[in-house]
Coordinates of C-alpha atoms and ligand atoms in Angstrom, one line a residue:
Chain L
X1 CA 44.3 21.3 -62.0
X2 CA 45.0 17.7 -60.1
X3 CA 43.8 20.0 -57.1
X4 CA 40.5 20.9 -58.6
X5 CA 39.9 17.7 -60.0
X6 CA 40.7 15.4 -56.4
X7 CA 38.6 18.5 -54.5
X8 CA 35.9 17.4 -56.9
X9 CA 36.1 14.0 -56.1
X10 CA 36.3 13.9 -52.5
X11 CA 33.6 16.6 -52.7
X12 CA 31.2 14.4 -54.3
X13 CA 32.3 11.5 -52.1
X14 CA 31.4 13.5 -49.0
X15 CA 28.4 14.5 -50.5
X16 CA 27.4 10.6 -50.4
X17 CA 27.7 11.1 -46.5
X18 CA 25.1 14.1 -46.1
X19 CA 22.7 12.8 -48.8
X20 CA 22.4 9.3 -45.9
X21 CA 22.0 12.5 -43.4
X22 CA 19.5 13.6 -45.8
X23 CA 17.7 10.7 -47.0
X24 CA 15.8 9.9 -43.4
X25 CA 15.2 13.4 -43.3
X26 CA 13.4 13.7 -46.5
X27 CA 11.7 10.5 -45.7
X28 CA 9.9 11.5 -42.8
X29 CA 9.0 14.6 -44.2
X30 CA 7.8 12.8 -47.3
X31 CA 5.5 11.0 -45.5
X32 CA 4.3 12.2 -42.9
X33 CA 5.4 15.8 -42.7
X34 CA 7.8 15.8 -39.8
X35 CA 10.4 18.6 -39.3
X36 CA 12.5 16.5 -37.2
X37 CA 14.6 18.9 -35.4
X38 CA 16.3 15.8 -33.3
X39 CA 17.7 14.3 -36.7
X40 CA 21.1 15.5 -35.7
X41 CA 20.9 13.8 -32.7
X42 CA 19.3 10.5 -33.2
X43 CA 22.2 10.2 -35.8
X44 CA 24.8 10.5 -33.1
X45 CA 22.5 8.5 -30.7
X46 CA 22.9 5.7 -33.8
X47 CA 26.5 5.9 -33.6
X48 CA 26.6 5.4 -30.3
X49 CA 24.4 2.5 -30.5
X50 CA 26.9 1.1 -32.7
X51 CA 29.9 1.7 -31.0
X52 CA 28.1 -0.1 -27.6
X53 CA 27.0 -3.1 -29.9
X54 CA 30.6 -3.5 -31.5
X55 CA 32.9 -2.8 -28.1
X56 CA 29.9 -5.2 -26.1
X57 CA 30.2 -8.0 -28.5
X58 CA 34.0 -7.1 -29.8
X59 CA 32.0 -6.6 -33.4
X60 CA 33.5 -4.9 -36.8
X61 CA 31.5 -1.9 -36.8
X62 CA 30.1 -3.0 -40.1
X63 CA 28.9 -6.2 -38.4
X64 CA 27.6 -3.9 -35.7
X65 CA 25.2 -2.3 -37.6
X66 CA 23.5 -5.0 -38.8
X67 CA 22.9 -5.9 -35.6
X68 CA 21.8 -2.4 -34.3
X69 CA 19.4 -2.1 -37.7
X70 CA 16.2 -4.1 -36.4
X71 CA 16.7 -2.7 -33.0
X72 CA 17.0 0.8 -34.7
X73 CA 13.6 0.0 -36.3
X74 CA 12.2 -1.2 -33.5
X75 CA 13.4 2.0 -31.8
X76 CA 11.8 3.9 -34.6
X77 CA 8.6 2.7 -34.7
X78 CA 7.7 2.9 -30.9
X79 CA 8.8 6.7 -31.0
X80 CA 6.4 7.8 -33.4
X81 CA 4.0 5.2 -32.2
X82 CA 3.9 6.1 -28.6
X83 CA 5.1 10.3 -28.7
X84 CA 5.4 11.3 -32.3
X85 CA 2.0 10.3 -33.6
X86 CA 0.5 12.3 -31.1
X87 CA 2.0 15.7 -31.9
X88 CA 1.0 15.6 -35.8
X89 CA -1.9 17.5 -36.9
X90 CA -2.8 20.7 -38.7
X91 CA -0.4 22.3 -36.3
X92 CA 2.8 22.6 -37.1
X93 CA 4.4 23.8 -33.7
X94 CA 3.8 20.7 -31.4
X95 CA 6.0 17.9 -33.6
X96 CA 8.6 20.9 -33.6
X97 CA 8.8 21.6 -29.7
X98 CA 8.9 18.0 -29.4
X99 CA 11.3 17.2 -31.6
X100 CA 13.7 20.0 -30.3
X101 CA 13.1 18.4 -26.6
X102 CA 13.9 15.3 -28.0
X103 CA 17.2 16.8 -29.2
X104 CA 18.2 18.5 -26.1
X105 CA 17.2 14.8 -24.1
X106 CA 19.5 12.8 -26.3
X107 CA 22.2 15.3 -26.3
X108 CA 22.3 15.6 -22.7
X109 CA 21.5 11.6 -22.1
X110 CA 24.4 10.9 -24.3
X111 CA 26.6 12.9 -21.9
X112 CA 25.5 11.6 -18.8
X113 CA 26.6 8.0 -20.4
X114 CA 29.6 8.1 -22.7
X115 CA 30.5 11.8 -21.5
X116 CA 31.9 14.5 -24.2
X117 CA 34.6 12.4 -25.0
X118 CA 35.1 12.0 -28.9
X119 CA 34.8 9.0 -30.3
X120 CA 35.2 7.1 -33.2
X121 CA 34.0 3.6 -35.0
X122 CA 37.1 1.3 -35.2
X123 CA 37.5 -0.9 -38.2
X124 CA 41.5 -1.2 -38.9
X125 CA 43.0 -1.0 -42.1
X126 CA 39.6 -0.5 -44.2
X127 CA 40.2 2.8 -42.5
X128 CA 43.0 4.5 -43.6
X129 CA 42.8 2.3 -47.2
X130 CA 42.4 4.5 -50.8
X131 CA 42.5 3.3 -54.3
X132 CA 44.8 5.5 -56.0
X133 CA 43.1 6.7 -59.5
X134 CA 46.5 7.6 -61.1
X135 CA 47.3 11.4 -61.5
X136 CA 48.4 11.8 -58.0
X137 CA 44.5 11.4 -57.0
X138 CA 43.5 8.3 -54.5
X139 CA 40.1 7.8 -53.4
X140 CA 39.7 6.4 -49.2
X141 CA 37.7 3.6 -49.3
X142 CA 35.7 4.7 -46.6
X143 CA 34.2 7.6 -48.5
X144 CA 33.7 5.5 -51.7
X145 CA 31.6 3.1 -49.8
X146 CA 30.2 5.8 -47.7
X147 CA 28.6 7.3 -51.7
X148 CA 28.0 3.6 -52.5
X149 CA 25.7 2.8 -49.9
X150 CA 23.9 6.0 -50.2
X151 CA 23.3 5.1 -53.6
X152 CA 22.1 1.9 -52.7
X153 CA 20.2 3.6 -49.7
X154 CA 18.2 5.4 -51.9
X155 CA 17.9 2.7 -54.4
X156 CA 16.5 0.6 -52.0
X157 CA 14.0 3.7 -50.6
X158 CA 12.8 4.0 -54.1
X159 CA 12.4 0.3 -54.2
X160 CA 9.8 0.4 -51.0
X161 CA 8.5 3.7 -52.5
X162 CA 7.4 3.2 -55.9
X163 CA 7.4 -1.1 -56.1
X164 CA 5.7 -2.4 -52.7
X165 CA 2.1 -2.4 -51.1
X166 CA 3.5 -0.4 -48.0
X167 CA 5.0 2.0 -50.4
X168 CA 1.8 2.8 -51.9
X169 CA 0.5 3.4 -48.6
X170 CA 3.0 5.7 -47.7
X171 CA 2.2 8.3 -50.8
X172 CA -1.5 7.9 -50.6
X173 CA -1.1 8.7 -46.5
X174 CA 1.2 11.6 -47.6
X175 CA -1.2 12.5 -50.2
X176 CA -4.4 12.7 -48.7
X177 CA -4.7 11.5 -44.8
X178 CA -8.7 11.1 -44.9
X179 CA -8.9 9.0 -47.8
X180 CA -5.7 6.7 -47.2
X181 CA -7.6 5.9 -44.2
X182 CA -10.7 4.9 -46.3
X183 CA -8.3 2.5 -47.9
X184 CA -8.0 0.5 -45.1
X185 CA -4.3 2.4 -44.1
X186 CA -4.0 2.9 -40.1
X187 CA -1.8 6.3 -40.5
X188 CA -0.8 5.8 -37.3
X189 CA 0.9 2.7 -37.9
X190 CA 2.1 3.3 -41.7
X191 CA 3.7 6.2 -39.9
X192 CA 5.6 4.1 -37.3
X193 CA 7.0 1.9 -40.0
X194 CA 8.3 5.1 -41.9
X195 CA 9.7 6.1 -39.1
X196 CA 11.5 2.4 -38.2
X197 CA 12.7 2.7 -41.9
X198 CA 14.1 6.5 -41.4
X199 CA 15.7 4.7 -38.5
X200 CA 17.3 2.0 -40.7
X201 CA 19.1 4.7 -42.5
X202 CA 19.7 6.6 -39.6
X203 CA 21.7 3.7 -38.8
X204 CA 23.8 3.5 -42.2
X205 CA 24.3 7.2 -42.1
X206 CA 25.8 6.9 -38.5
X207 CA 28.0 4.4 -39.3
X208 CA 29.7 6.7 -41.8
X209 CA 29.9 9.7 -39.6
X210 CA 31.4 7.3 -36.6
X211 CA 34.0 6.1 -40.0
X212 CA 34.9 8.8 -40.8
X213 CA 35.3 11.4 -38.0
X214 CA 35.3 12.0 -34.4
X215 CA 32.0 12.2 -32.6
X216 CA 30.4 13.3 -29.5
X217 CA 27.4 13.9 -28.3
X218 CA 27.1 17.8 -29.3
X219 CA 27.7 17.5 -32.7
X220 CA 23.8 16.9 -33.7
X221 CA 23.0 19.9 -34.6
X222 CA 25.5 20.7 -37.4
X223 CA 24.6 17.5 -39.0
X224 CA 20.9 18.4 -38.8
X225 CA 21.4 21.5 -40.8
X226 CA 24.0 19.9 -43.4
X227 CA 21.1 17.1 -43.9
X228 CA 18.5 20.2 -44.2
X229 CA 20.7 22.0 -46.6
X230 CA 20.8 18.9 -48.8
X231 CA 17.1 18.5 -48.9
X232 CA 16.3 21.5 -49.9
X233 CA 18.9 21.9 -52.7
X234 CA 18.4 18.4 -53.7
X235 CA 14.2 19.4 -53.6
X236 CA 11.4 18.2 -51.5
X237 CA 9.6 14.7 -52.7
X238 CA 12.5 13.1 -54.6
X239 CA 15.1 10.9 -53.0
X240 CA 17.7 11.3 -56.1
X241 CA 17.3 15.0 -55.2
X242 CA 18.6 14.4 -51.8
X243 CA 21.6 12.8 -53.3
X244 CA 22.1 16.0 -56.0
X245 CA 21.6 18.2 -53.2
X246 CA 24.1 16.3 -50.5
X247 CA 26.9 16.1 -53.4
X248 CA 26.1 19.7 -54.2
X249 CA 26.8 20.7 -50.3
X250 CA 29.9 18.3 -50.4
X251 CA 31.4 19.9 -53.6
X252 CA 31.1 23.5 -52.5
X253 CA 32.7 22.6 -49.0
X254 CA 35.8 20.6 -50.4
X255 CA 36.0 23.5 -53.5
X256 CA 35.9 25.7 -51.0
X257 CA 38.4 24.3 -48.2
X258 CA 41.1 23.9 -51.3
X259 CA 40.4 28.0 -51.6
X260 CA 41.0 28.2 -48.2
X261 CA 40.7 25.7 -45.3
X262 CA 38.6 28.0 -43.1
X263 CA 35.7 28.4 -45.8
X264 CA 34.6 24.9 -46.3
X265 CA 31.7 25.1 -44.1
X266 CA 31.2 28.6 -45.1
X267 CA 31.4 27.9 -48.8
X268 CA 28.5 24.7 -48.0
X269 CA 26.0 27.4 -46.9
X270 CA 26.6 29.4 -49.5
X271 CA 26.0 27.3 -51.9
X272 CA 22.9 26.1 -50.2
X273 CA 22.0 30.5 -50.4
X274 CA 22.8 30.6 -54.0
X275 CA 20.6 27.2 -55.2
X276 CA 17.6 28.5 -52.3
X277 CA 17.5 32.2 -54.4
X278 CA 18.1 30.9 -58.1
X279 CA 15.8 27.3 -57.2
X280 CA 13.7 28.1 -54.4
X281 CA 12.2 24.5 -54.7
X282 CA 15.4 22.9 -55.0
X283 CA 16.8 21.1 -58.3
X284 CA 14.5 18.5 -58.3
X285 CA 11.1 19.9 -56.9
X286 CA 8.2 17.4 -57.1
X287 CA 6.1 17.0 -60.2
X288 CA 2.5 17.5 -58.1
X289 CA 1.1 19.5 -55.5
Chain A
X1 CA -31.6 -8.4 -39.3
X2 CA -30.3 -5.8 -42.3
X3 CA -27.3 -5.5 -43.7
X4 CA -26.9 -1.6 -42.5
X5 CA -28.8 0.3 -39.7
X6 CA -28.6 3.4 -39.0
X7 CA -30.3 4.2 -35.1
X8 CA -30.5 7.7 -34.3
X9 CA -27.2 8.6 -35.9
X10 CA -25.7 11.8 -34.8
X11 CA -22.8 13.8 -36.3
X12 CA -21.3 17.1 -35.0
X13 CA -18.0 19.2 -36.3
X14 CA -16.8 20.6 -32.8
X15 CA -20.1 22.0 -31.4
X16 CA -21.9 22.6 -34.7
X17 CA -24.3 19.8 -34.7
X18 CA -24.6 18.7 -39.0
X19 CA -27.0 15.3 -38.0
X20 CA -30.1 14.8 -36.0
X21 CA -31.1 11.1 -35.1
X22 CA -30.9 9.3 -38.6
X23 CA -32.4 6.6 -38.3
X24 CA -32.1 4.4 -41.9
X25 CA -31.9 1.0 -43.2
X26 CA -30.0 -1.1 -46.3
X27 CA -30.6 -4.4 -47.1
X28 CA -29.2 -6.8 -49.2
X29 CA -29.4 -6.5 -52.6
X30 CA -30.8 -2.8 -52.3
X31 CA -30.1 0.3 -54.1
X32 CA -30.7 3.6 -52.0
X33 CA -31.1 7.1 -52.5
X34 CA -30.5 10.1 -50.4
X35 CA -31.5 13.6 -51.8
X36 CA -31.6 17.1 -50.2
X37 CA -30.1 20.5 -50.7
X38 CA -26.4 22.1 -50.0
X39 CA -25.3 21.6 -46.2
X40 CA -28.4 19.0 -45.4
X41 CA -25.6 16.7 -44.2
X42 CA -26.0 14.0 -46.6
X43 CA -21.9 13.8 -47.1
X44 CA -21.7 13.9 -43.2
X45 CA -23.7 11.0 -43.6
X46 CA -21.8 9.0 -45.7
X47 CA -18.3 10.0 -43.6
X48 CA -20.2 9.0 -40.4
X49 CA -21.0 5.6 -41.8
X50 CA -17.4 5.1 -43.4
X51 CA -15.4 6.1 -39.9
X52 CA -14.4 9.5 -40.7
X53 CA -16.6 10.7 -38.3
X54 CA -17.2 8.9 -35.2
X55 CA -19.6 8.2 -33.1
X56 CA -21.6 5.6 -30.8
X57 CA -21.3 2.3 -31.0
X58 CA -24.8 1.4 -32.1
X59 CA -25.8 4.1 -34.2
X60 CA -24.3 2.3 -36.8
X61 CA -25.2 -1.4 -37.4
X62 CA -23.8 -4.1 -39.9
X63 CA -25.2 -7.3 -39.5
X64 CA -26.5 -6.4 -36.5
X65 CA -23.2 -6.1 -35.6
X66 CA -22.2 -2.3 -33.8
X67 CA -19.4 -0.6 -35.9
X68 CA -20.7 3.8 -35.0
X69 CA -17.3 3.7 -32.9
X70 CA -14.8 1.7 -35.2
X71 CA -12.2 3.8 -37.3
X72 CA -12.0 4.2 -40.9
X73 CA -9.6 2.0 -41.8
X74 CA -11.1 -0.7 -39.9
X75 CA -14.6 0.0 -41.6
X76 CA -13.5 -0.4 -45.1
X77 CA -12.7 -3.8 -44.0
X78 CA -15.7 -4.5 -42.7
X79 CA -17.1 -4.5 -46.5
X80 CA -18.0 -0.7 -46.4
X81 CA -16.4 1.5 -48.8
X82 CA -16.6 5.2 -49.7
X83 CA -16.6 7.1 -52.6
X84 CA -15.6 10.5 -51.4
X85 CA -17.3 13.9 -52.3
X86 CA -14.9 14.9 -55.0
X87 CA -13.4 11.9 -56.2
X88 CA -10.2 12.4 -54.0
X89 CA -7.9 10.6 -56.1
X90 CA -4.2 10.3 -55.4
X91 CA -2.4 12.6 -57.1
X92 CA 1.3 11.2 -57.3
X93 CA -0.2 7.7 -57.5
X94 CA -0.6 6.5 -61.0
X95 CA -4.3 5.5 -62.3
X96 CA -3.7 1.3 -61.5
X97 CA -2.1 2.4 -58.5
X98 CA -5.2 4.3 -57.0
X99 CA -6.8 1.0 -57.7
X100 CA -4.4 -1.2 -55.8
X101 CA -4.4 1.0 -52.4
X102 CA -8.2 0.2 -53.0
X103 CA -7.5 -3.6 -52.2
X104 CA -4.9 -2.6 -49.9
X105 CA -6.8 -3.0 -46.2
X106 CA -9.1 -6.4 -48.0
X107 CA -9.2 -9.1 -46.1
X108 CA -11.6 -12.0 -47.6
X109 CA -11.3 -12.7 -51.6
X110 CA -14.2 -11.5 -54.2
X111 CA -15.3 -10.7 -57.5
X112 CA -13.3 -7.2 -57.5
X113 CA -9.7 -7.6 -59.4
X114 CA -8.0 -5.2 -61.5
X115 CA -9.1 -7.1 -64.7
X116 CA -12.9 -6.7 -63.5
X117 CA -12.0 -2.6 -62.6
X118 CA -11.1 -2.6 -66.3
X119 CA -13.3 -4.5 -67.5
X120 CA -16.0 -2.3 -65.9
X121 CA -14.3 0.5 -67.0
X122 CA -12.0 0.1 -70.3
X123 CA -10.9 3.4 -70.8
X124 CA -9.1 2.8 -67.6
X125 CA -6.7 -0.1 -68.8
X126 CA -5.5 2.3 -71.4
X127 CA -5.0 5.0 -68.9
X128 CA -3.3 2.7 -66.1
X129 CA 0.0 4.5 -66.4
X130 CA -1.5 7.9 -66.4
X131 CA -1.5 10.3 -63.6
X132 CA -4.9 10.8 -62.3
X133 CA -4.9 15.0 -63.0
X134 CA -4.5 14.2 -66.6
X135 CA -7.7 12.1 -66.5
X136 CA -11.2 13.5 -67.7
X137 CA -13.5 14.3 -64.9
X138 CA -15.7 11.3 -65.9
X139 CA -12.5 8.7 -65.9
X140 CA -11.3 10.3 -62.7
X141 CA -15.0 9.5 -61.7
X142 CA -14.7 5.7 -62.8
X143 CA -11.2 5.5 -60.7
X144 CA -12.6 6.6 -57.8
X145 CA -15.6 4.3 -58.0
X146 CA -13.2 1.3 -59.2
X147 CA -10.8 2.2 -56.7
X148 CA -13.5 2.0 -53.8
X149 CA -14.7 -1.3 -55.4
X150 CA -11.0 -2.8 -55.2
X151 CA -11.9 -3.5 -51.8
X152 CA -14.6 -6.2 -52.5
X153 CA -17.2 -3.9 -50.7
X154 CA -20.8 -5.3 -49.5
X155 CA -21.7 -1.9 -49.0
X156 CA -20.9 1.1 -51.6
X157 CA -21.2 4.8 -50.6
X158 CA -21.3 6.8 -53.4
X159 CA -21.1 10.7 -52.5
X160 CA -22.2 13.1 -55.9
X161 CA -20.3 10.6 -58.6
X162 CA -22.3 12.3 -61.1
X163 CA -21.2 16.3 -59.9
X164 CA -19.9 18.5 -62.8
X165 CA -20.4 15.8 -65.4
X166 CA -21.8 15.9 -68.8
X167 CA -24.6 14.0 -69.0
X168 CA -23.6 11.5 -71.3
X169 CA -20.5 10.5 -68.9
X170 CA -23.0 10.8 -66.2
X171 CA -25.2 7.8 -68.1
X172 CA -21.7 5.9 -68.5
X173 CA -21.3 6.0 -64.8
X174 CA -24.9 5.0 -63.2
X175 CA -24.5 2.0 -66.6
X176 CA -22.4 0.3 -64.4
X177 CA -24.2 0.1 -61.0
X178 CA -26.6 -3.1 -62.2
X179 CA -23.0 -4.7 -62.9
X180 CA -22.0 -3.7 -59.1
X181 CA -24.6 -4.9 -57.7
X182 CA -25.0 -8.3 -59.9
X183 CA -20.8 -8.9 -58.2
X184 CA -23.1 -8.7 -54.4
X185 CA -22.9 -4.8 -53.6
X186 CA -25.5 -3.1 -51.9
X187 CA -25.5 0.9 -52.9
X188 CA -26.2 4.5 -51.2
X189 CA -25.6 7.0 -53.6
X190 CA -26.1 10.4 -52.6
X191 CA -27.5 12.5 -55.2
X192 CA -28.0 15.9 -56.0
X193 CA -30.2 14.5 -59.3
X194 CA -33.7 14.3 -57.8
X195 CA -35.0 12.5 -61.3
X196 CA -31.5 10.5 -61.5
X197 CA -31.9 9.5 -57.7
X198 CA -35.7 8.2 -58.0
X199 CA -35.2 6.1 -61.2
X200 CA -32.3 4.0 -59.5
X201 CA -33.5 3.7 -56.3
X202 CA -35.1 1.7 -54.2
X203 CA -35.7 4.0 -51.5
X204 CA -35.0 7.4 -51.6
X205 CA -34.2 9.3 -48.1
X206 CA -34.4 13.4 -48.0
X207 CA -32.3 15.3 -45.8
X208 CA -33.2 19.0 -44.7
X209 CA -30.6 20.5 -42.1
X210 CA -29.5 17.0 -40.8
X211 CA -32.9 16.1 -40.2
X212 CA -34.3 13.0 -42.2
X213 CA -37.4 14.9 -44.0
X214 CA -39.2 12.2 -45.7
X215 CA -38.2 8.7 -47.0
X216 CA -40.4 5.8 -48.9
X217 CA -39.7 4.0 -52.3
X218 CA -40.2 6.5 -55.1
X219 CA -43.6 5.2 -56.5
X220 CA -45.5 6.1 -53.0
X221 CA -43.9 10.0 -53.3
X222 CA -45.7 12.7 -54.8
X223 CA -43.8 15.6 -56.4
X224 CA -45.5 18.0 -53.6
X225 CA -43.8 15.8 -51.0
X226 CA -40.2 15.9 -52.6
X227 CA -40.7 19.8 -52.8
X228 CA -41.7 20.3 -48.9
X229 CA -39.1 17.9 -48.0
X230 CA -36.1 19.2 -49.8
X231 CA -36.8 22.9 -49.8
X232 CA -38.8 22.8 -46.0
X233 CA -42.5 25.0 -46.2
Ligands
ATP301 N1 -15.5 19.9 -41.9 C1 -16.5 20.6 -41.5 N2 -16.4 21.4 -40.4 C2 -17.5 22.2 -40.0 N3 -18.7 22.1 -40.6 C3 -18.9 21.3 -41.6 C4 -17.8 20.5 -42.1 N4 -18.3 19.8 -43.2 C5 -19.5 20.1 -43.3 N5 -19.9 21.0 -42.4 C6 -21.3 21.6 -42.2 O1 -22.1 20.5 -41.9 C7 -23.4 20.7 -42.6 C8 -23.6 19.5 -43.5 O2 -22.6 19.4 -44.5 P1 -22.5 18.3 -45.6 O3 -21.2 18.5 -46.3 O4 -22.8 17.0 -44.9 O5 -23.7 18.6 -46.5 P2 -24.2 18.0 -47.9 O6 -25.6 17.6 -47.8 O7 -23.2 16.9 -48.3 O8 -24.0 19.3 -48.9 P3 -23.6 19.3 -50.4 O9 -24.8 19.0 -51.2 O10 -23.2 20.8 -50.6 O11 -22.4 18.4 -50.6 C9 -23.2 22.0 -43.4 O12 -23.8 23.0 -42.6 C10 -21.8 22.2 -43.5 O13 -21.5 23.6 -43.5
MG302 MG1 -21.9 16.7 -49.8

């Protein structure tokens, strides 16, 4: 029973992790209807951002990525400014082949640099510390802040959404293109600071993954589909439903791995199946459209 | 010098050409019409004047001032706004949040606030929560009208506002244009209401297969003219 209930835990704990995989994801589909097949990788390109900026300056990786934030925005923006902007349009097949180029040049610049060594973010005892809950269960206080900050993640994206000026902008653009642009909105440019803010949590999601595991630069990809998987549980348009859909995904795996430790990431895509077939617009589909 | 010019304006959607050398002119202060049937290009028009469409430089004037080539979003804040073919409200944007993005590209203060939207348009204030599909056609109308005023415009484009209305909500609407244009807007409504279009106009301009067919204030056109103009033969 302890078993269950600590697989449960840690399940929902992990689920905190892919819902900050999801939550850029969502973001830049939300608003400007990117696929972003190089999410994967611009999350390990984050981490290793973040592991130059604390070993350069002999930072706390949590001090690190405050630093790396506003040049992660700043990285953000200029992509979709300069390339990204220019592949969006009725077509859907351009932002996709350039996305997936994108992913094979980051995968394949990140060897060149840091090679296929794994690495990991360093941040001493914070590490390896747990609260213990009583009943033989502890939670790592990694993953609790790793759920924490996701909730405060999307907190903060709901915040921007639904409470500021730019906000606005970003549903109207996501809305109706033409007429956001007879509001005075340059798309082009409310689409570069959507992007720098996907970027911001980029950041915070990389951190977390760097935390909590070894990384190198191949490992894109997986993390691309986990962060997929959540979105489309968790339902297109909501950023709550992101979080549903990455604890969903992180339940199933850990249920799973306590059946049997070769079907956690089996027992993830199931799940993902089973919600796609019962829910095929997720659990928390959007109200319009 | 007029407030708007329009010099041999010119529109096309890939090769198909939808406008032929416009030529038309707003001043201050002035309420105009344009009539004609489906397809004569009159919405083309409007989205050439607002940015959607672009075009050259001096084909479209303000203050003198060429604006044919500037986008959109820089047009609107210029002082030209659009009220689109259709309403075209925001769906997941509540009713005063269609307003706001209105004001959201406004540069210079003026008479346009929230309270003077709903003040204009009461019904509205009630219905600031509400999502704009659960609005009548008529309020969605008003919204789309307050939401293009937001933006303190000196000149209003107003595409259809009265299409699929009844015509009591249709007289609500065209009741508040004297108040619009008392806060310093200048109006082009495009009208599919021949009879509507001539008692609110200063000038009325008809359009026959992107061609300007015949234009003059009201009182100098005859019924026969109106006819050959809007239908051709
Ligand atoms: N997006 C478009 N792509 C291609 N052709 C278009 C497009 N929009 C309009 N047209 C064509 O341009 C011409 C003018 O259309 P426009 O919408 O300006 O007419 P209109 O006078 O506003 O008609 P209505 O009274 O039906 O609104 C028509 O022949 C129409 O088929
Ligand atoms: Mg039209």
């Amino acid at each position: 029973m302890t078993d269950w209930l600590d697989a449960l835990i840690q399940g929902v704990l992990l689920g905190g992790l892919y819902a900050l995989f999801a939550a850029g994801l969502s973001l830049m589909f939300g608003v400007m209807r990117l696929v972003n097949l190089a999410h994967g990788d611009l999350i390990v390109l984050a981490a290793f951002a973040i592991l130059t900026v604390a070993s350069t300056f002999g930072l706390d990786p949590f001090a690190a990525v405050v630093l790396a934030i506003p040049i992660l925005f700043v990285v953000g923006f200029v992509l979709q400014h300069v390339l990204l902007n220019r592949t969006l349009g009725r077509d859907l097949l351009p932002p996709l082949l350039v996305t997936f180029g994108l992913s094979i040049i980051i995968q394949n610049g990140l060897l060149q640099v840091f090679s296929a060594d794994s690495q990991r973010l360093r941040a001493g005892a914070i590490e390896t510390a747990s609260i213990p809950l009583g009943g033989g269960i502890a939670v790592g206080v990694v993953p609790l802040l790793t759920l924490m900050s996701a909730i405060a993640v999307i907190v903060f994206l709901n915040f921007i959404f639904y409470r500021t000026p730019v906000g606005r902008a970003f549903r109207a653009t996501s809305d109706d293109l033409e007429v956001a642009q007879l509001m005075g909105v340059d798309v082009n440019r409310i689409f570069a600071v959507a992007m720098g803010l996907a970027f911001v949590v980029i950041a915070i999601a990389a951190l977390y993954l760097g935390l909590r595991a070894n990384f190198d630069p191949t490992i894109g990809p997986a993390r691309l589909l986990y962060a997929f998987e959540a979105v489309i549980i968790g339902g297109l348009g909501s950023f709550w439903g992101t979080l549903a859909g990455g604890i969903v995904l992180g339940v199933a795996q850990t249920i799973g791995a306590r059946i049997d430790p070769e079907w956690q990431i089996l027992a993830g895509h199931l799940a993902f199946l089973v919600v796609l077939a019962v829910r095929p617009r997720g659990l928390f589909p959007r109200a319009q459209d | 010098m007029h407030l708007l010019e329009t010099n041999k304006l010119t529109a096309f959607y890939g090769d198909f050409q939808a406008l032929y050398g416009i030529d038309m002119l707003l001043d201050n202060g002035e309420t105009i019409a344009i009539i004609g049937a489906n397809g004569a290009g009159k919405s083309t028009f409007l989205k050439s004047v607002a940015g959607l469409i672009r075009g050259a430089a001096d084909s479209v004037l303000l203050d003198g001032t060429p604006i044919g080539a500037r986008p959109a979003a820089d047009i609107v804040k210029l002082g030209i706004a659009l009220v689109p073919e259709g309403r075209r409200l925001f769906p997941s944007l509540t009713v005063e949040e269609n307003l706001l993005i209105g004001g959201y590209g406004r540069k210079a203060a003026g008479p346009w606030t929230l309270d003077r939207v709903y003040s204009l348009f009461p019904i509205l204030r009630e219905r600031r929560s509400s999502a704009p599909s659960t609005l009548s056609g008529g309020q969605q109308q008003m919204v789309a009208i307050g939401r293009a005023l937001m933006s303190n415009p000196r000149v209003l484009l107003c595409d259809e506002i009265s299409l699929g209305l009844a015509p009591i909500v249709i007289a609500d609407i065209y009741a508040a244009l004297p108040q619009i244009k008392v806060e310093g807007s200048s109006v082009v409504l495009v009208e599919q209401d021949i009879v509507k279009a001539m008692k609110v106009a200063d000038r009325v301009y008809c359009f026959q297969e992107g061609r300007l067919s015949l234009a003059g204030p009201p009182r100098d056109l005859t019924r026969e003219q109106i006819h050959r103009a809007y239908f051709g033969s």
